[in-house]
C-alpha positions as a printed Julia matrix, in Angstrom:
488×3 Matrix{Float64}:
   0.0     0.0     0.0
   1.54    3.32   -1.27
   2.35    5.75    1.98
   0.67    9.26    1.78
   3.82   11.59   -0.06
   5.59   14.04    1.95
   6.9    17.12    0.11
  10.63   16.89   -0.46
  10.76   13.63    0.86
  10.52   15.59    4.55
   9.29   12.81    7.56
   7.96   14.67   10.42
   9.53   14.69   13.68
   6.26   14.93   15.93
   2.57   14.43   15.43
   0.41   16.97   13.02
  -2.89   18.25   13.07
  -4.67   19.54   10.39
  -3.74   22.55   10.72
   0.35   21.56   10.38
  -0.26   20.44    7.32
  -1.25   21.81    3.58
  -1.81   19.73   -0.19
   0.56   20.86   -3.03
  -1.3    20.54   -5.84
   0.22   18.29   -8.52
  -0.48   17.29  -12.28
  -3.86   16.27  -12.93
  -6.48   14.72  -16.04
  -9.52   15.17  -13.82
 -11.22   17.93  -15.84
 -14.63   18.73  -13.49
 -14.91   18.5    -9.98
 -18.25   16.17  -11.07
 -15.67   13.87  -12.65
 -14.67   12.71   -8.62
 -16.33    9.52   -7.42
 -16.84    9.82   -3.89
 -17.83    6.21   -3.46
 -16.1     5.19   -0.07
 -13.48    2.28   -0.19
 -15.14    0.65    2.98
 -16.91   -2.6     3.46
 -20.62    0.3     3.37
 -19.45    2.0     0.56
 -21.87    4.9     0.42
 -21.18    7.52   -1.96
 -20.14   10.62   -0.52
 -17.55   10.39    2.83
 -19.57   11.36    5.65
 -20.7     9.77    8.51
 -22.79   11.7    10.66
 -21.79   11.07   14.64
 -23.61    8.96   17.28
 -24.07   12.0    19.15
 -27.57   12.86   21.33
 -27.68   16.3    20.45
 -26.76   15.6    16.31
 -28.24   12.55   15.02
 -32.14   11.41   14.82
 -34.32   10.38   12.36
 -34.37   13.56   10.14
 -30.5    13.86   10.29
 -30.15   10.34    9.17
 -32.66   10.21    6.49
 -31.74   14.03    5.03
 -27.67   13.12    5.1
 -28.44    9.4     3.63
 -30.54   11.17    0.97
 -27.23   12.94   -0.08
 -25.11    9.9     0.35
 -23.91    9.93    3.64
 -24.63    7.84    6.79
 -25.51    8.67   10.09
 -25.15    6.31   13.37
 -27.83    6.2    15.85
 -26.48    7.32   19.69
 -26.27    4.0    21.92
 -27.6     6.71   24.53
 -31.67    6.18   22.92
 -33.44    3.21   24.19
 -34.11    0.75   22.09
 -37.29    0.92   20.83
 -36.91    4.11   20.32
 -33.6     3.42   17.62
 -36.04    0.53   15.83
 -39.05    3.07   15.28
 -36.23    5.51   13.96
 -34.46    2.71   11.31
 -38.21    1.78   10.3
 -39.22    5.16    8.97
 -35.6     6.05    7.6
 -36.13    3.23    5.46
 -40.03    4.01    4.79
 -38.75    7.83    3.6
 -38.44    8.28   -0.11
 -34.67    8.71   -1.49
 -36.03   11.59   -3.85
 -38.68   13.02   -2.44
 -38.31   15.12    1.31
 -40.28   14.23    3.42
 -42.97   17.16    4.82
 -43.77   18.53    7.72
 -47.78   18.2     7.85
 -50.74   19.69    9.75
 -54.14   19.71    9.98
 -56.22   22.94    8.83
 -57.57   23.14   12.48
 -54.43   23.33   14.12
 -53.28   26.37   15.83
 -50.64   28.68   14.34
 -48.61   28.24   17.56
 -47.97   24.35   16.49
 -46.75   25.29   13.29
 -44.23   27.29   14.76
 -43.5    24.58   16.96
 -42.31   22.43   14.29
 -41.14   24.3    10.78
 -37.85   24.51   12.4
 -37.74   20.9    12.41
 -36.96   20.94    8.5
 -34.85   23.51    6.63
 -37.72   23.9     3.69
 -39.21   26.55    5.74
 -43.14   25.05    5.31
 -45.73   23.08    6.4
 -48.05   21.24    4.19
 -51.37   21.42    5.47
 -53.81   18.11    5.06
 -56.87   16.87    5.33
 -57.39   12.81    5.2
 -54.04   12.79    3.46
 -54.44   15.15    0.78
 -52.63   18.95    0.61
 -55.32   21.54    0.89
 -52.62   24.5     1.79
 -49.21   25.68    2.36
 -48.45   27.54    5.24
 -44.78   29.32    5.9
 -43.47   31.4     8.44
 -44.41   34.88    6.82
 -47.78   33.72    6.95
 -48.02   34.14   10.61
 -46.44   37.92   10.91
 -48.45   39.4    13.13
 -50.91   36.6    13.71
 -52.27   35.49   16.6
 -50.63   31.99   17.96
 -54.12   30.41   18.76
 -55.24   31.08   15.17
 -56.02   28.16   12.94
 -53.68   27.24   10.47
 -56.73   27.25    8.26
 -57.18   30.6     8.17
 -53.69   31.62    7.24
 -52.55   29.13    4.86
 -52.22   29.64    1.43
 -55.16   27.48   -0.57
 -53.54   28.2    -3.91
 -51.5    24.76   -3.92
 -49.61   23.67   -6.81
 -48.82   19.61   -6.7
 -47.05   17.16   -9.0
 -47.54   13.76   -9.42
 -45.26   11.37   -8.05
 -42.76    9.82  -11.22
 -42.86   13.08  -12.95
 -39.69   13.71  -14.4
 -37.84   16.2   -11.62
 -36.47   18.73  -14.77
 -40.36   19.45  -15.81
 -40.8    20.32  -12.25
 -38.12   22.31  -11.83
 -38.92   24.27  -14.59
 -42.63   24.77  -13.63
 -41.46   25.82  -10.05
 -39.23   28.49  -11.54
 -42.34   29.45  -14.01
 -44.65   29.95  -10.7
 -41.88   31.19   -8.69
 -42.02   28.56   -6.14
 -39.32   27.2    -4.17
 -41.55   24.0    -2.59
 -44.14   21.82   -4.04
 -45.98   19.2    -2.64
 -45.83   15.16   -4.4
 -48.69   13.24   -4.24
 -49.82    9.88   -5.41
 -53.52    9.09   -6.43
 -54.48   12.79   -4.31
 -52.5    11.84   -1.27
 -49.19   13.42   -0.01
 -46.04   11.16   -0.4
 -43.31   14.1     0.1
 -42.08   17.38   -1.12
 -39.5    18.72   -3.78
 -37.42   22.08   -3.41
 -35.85   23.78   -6.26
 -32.53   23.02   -4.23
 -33.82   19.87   -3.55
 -33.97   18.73   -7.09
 -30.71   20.71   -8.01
 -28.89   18.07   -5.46
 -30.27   14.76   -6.82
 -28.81   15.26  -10.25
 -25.89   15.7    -8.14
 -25.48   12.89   -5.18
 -26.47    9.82   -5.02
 -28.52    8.82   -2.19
 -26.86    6.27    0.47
 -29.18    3.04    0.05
 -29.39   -0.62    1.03
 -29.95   -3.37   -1.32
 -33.53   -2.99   -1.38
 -33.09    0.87   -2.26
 -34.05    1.59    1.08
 -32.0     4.82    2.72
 -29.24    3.53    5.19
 -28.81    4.61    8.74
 -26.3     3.08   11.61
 -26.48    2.25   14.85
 -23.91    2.44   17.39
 -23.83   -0.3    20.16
 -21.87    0.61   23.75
 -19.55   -2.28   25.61
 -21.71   -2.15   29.03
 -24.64   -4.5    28.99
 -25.37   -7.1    26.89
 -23.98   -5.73   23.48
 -25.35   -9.15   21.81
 -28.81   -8.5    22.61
 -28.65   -5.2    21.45
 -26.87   -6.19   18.08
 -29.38   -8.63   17.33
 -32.34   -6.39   17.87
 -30.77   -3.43   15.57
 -29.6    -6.07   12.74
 -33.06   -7.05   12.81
 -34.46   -3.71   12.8
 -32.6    -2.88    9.36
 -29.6    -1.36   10.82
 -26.82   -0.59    7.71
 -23.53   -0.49   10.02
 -22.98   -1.4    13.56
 -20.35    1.06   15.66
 -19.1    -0.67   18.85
 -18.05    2.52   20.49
 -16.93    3.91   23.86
 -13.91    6.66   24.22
 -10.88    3.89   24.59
 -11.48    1.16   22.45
  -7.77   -0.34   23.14
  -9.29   -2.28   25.64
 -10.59   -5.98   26.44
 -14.03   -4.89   27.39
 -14.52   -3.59   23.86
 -12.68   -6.55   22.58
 -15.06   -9.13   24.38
 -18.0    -6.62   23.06
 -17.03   -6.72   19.53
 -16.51  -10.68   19.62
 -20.15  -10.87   20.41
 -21.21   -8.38   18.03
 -19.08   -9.94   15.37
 -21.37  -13.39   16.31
 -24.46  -11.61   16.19
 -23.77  -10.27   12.7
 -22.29  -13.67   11.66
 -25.4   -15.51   12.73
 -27.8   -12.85   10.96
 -25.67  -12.89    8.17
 -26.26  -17.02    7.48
 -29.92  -16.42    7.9
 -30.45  -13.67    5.72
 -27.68  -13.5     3.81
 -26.72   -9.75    4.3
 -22.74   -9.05    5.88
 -23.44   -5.71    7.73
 -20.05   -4.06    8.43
 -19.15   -3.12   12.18
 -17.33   -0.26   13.17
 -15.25   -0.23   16.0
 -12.96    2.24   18.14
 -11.84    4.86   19.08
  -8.04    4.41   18.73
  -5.16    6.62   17.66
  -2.32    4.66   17.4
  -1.46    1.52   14.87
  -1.9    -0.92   17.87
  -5.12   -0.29   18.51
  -6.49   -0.66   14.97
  -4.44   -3.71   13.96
  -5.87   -5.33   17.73
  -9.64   -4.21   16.71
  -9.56   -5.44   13.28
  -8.2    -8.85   13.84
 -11.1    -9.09   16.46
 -13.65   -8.39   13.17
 -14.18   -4.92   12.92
 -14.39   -3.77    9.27
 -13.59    0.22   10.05
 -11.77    1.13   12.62
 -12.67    4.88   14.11
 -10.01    6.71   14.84
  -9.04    9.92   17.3
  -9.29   10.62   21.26
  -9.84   14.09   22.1
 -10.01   16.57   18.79
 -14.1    16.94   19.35
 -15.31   20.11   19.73
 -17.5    18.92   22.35
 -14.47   16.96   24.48
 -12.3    17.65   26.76
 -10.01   14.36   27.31
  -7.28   15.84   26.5
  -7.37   18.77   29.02
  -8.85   16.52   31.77
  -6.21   13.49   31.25
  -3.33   14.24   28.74
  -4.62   11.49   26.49
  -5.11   11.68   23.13
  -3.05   12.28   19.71
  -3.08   15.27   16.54
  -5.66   13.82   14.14
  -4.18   13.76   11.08
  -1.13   11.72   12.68
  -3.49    9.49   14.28
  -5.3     8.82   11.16
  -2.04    8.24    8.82
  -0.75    5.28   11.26
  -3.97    3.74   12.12
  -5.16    3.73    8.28
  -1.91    2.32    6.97
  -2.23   -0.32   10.31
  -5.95   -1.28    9.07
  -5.4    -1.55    5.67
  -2.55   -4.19    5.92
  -5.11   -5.99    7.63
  -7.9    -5.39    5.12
  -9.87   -2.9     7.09
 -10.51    0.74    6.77
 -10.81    3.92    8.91
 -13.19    6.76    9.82
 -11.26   10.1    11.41
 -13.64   10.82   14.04
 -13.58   14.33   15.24
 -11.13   17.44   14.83
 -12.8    18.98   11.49
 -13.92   22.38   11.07
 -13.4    23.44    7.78
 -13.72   21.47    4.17
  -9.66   21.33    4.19
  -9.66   19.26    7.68
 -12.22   16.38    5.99
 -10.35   16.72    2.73
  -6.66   15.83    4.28
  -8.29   13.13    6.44
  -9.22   11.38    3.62
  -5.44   12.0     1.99
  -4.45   10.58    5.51
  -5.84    7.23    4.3
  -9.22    7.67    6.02
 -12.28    5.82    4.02
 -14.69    8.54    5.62
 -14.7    11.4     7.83
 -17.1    11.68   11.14
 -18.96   15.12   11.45
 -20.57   15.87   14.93
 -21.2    18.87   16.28
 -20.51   20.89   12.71
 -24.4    19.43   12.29
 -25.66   20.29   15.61
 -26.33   23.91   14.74
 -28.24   22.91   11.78
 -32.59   22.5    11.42
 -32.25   18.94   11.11
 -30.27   18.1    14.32
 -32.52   16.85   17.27
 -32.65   19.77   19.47
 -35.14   22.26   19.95
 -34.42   25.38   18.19
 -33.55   28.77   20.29
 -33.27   32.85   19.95
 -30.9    34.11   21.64
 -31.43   38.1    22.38
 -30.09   39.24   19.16
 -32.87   37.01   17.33
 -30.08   34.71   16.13
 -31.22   30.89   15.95
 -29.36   28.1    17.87
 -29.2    24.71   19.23
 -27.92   23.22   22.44
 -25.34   20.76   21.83
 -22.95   18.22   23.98
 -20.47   15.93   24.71
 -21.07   12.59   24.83
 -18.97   12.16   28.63
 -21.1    15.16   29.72
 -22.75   14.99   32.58
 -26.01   15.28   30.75
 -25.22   12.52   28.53
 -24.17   10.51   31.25
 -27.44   11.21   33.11
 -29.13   10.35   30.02
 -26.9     6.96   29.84
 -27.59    6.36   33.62
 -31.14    6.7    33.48
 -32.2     3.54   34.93
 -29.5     3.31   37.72
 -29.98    3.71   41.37
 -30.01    7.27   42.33
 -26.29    6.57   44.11
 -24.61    4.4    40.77
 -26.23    7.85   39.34
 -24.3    10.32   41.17
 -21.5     8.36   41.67
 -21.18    8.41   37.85
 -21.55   12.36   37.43
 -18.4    12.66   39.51
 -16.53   11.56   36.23
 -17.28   13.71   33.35
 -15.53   14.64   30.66
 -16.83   17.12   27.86
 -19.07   19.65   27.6
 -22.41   19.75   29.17
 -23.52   22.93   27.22
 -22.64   24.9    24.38
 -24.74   26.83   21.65
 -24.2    26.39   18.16
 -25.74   28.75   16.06
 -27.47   28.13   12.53
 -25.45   29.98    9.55
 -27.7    31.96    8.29
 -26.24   31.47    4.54
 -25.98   27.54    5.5
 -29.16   26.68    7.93
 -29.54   22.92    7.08
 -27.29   20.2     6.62
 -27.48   19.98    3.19
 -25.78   23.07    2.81
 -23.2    22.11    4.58
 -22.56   18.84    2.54
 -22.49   21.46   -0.6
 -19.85   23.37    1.24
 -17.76   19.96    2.48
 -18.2    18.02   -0.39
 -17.76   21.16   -2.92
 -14.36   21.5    -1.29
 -13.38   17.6    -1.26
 -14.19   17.53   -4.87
 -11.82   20.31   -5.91
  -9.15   18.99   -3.75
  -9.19   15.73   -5.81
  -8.62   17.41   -8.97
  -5.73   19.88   -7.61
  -3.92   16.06   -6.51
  -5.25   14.49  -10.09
  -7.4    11.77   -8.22
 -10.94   10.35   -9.59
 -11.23    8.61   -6.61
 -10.65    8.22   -2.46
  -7.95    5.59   -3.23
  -6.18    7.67   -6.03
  -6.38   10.02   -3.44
  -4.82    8.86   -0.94
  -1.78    7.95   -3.29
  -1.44   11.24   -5.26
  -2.31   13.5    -2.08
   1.6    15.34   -1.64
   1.48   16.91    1.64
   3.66   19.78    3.49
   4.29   21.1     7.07
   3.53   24.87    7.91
   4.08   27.14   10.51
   1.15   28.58   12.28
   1.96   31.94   10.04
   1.38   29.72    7.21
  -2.06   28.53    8.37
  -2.99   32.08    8.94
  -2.02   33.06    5.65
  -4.17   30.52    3.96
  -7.15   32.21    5.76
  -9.56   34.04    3.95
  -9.87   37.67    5.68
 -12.72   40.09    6.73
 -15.12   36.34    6.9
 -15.77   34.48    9.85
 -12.89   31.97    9.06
């Protein structure tokens, strides 16, 4: 396997970061950024390199089914209970991969519900429906100056263009620009079966939506090492699950060993009776070690990094942890003489950091709280004073995740527990108000993945991680790669 290129031949003396390093661009025959296959050279293979983190306050159902829409995958928090994670897998795989699926309500409804939920959904609207079938449209400048116990009904606009589910997606485009619309409702013999967006449309002539075998969108769920991780394996494999994550914060240990050798038996047995090999996922590691240990136990993808999360704060609390892009160079390069892959969990803040993981060796790239401050994440969305919109995100060690993950223990196991946090309990991350939903966000990432494949000359992530020449910089360096008088 061909080692990522240094420029000059230089071999660094101590561990990098993202920010350390830069790409020299080099002699290339890709002529469009649309010429780049994304497809990711893991045992999933979805088609764009993003996996959205188990995280509480990041992924639910309308994270996973808008990111696997665009190609991507997100991973279920081991924090939900379980029936909670097999309702969420059944209706990611019930949602259409073209069509978005709507908010709805019912003409009778008060005004103060729809404002409840349109921030739920970065379309801005609410299709309004009676026994199934659109009557209205009702958006957020409807409501100016409305009273919040006023029917929907009397607000809405009745003036409802539809199309008919099958039509071809350019006609409607081009009617929706005719009308000047920006949303339209799908229906099916009257009744509603989604929604299309101008934007919408622009993106599925442009990614390719992560599904199963049965075209079904994909979604992951991650499994802890406490309790009986064989139980819960079985009951998410037969739920649908796409990828299982055996996760907890030090995976170079034998409690997640033991845990993954049951996991790797559950999937084994469901495998022989259905006939479907679901990859597992397993870390998180930094160091070569760790990953070769993990995938001769049967993990697929091994996830790498301790500490670069914006939300954590092992590395200030213990001193453990290692620069990301160091971590991911020796634990891909560890996996792949062993046949597995990586995912560079954490550290990422900018389209450059998930472009040089994947020139690191990394098959994808884990996003977490990036997504938090978007309309599809989970939480409930906030003003602060200024009228700017946020959500309340968290780390995973918090002590509100670990009251969430202690639930059911004695009130003593419970505050016995909270005495050992790590990460942060709080934090607001504000929508962008040019980039509001994730999907914009994948434009940005993925826009700026793309173009970094054609400066190294690569089609694809393995070319990539060949061509990919890479240099050390000064922290005057980073700086002057930043963009001034902008937010970055």
């Amino acid at each position: 396997m061909a080692r990522v290129e240094f420029l000059n031949g230089l071999q660094p003396t101590h561990d990098l970061t993202y920010s350390d390093v830069f790409m020299v661009p080099s002699h290339s025959d890709v002529g469009s950024r649309l010429d780049v296959d994304l497809t990711t050279p893991d045992r999933l293979g979805t088609s764009i390199p993003l996996v959205v983190s188990n995280m509480t306050a990041v992924t639910g159902r309308r994270m996973a089914e808008t990111t696997a829409r665009r190609g991507a995958i997100a991973i279920l928090p081991q924090d939900v209970p379980l029936p909670a994670i097999t309702s969420t897998i059944a209706r990611v795989k019930a949602a259409d991969s073209l069509y978005e699926s709507p908010i709805t309500i019912e003409p009778g409804a008060p005004v103060a519900q729809f404002l409840s939920l349109v921030g739920k959904r970065a379309h801005g609207v609410a299709v309004v429906v009676e026994a199934g079938r659109p009557v209205g449209i009702i958006a957020e400048r409807d409501c100016v100056e409305i009273d919040r116990y006023a029917a929907v009904g009397r607000v809405m606009s009745r003036d409802v263009l539809t199309v008919e589910a099958g039509v071809d997606v350019h006609h409607v485009f081009d009617t929706m620009a005719l009308h000047h619309l920006d949303t339209v409702p799908v229906v099916s013999d009257g009744l509603l079966v989604g929604i299309l967006t101008r934007r919408g449309i622009l993106r599925s002539t442009i990614y390719r939506p992560a599904v199963d075998a049965a075209g079904k969108l994909m979604v992951g769920t991650a499994v802890g090492i406490n309790g009986d991780a064989s139980d819960k394996a079985n009951a998410v494999l037969r739920a649908g699950a796409d990828v299982l994550v055996v996760d907890t914060a030090h995976g170079h240990q034998s409690r997640m060993l033991d845990a993954l050798t049951l996991v790797v038996a559950a999937r084994d047995e469901h495998a022989r009776e259905h006939g479907i090999r679901v990859p597992i996922v397993a870390g998180n590691v930094v160091a070569a070690d760790g990953a070769r240990d993990l995938v001769s136990a049967g993990a697929d993808i091994v996830k790498v990094g301790v500490g670069p999360g914006a939300m954590c704060t092992t590395r200030m609390m213990t001193g453990v942890g290692r620069p990301q892009f160091s971590a991911v160079l020796e634990c891909a390069e560890a996996a792949k003489d062993l046949g597995g892959a990586v995912w560079a969990d954490g550290g990422v803040k900018y389209p450059r950091d998930v472009a040089l993981a994947l020139a690191a060796g990394a098959a994808s790239v884990m996003i977490g709280s990036w997504f938090a401050g978007t309309y599809e994440a989970p939480g409930d969305l906030h003003r602060d004073g200024d009228g700017s919109l946020y959500k309340e995100s968290f780390g995973m060690a918090s002590s509100r995740a670990v009251r969430n993950r202690t639930r059911d223990a004695s009130a003593f196991d419970r505050a016995r527990s909270a005495l050992f946090e790590e990460g942060i309990s709080s934090s607001r991350m504000y929508l962008a108000p040019e980039r509001p939903g994730v999907e914009d966000l994948i434009d940005q990432i993925i826009s700026g993945v793309r173009s970094s494949f054609t400066y190294a000359g690569a089609a694809t992530i393995g070319e990539f991680h060949s061509r990919a020449v890479i240099g050390l910089q000064s922290t005057a360096g980073y700086d002057e790669g930043r963009p001034r008088h902008t937010s970055w």
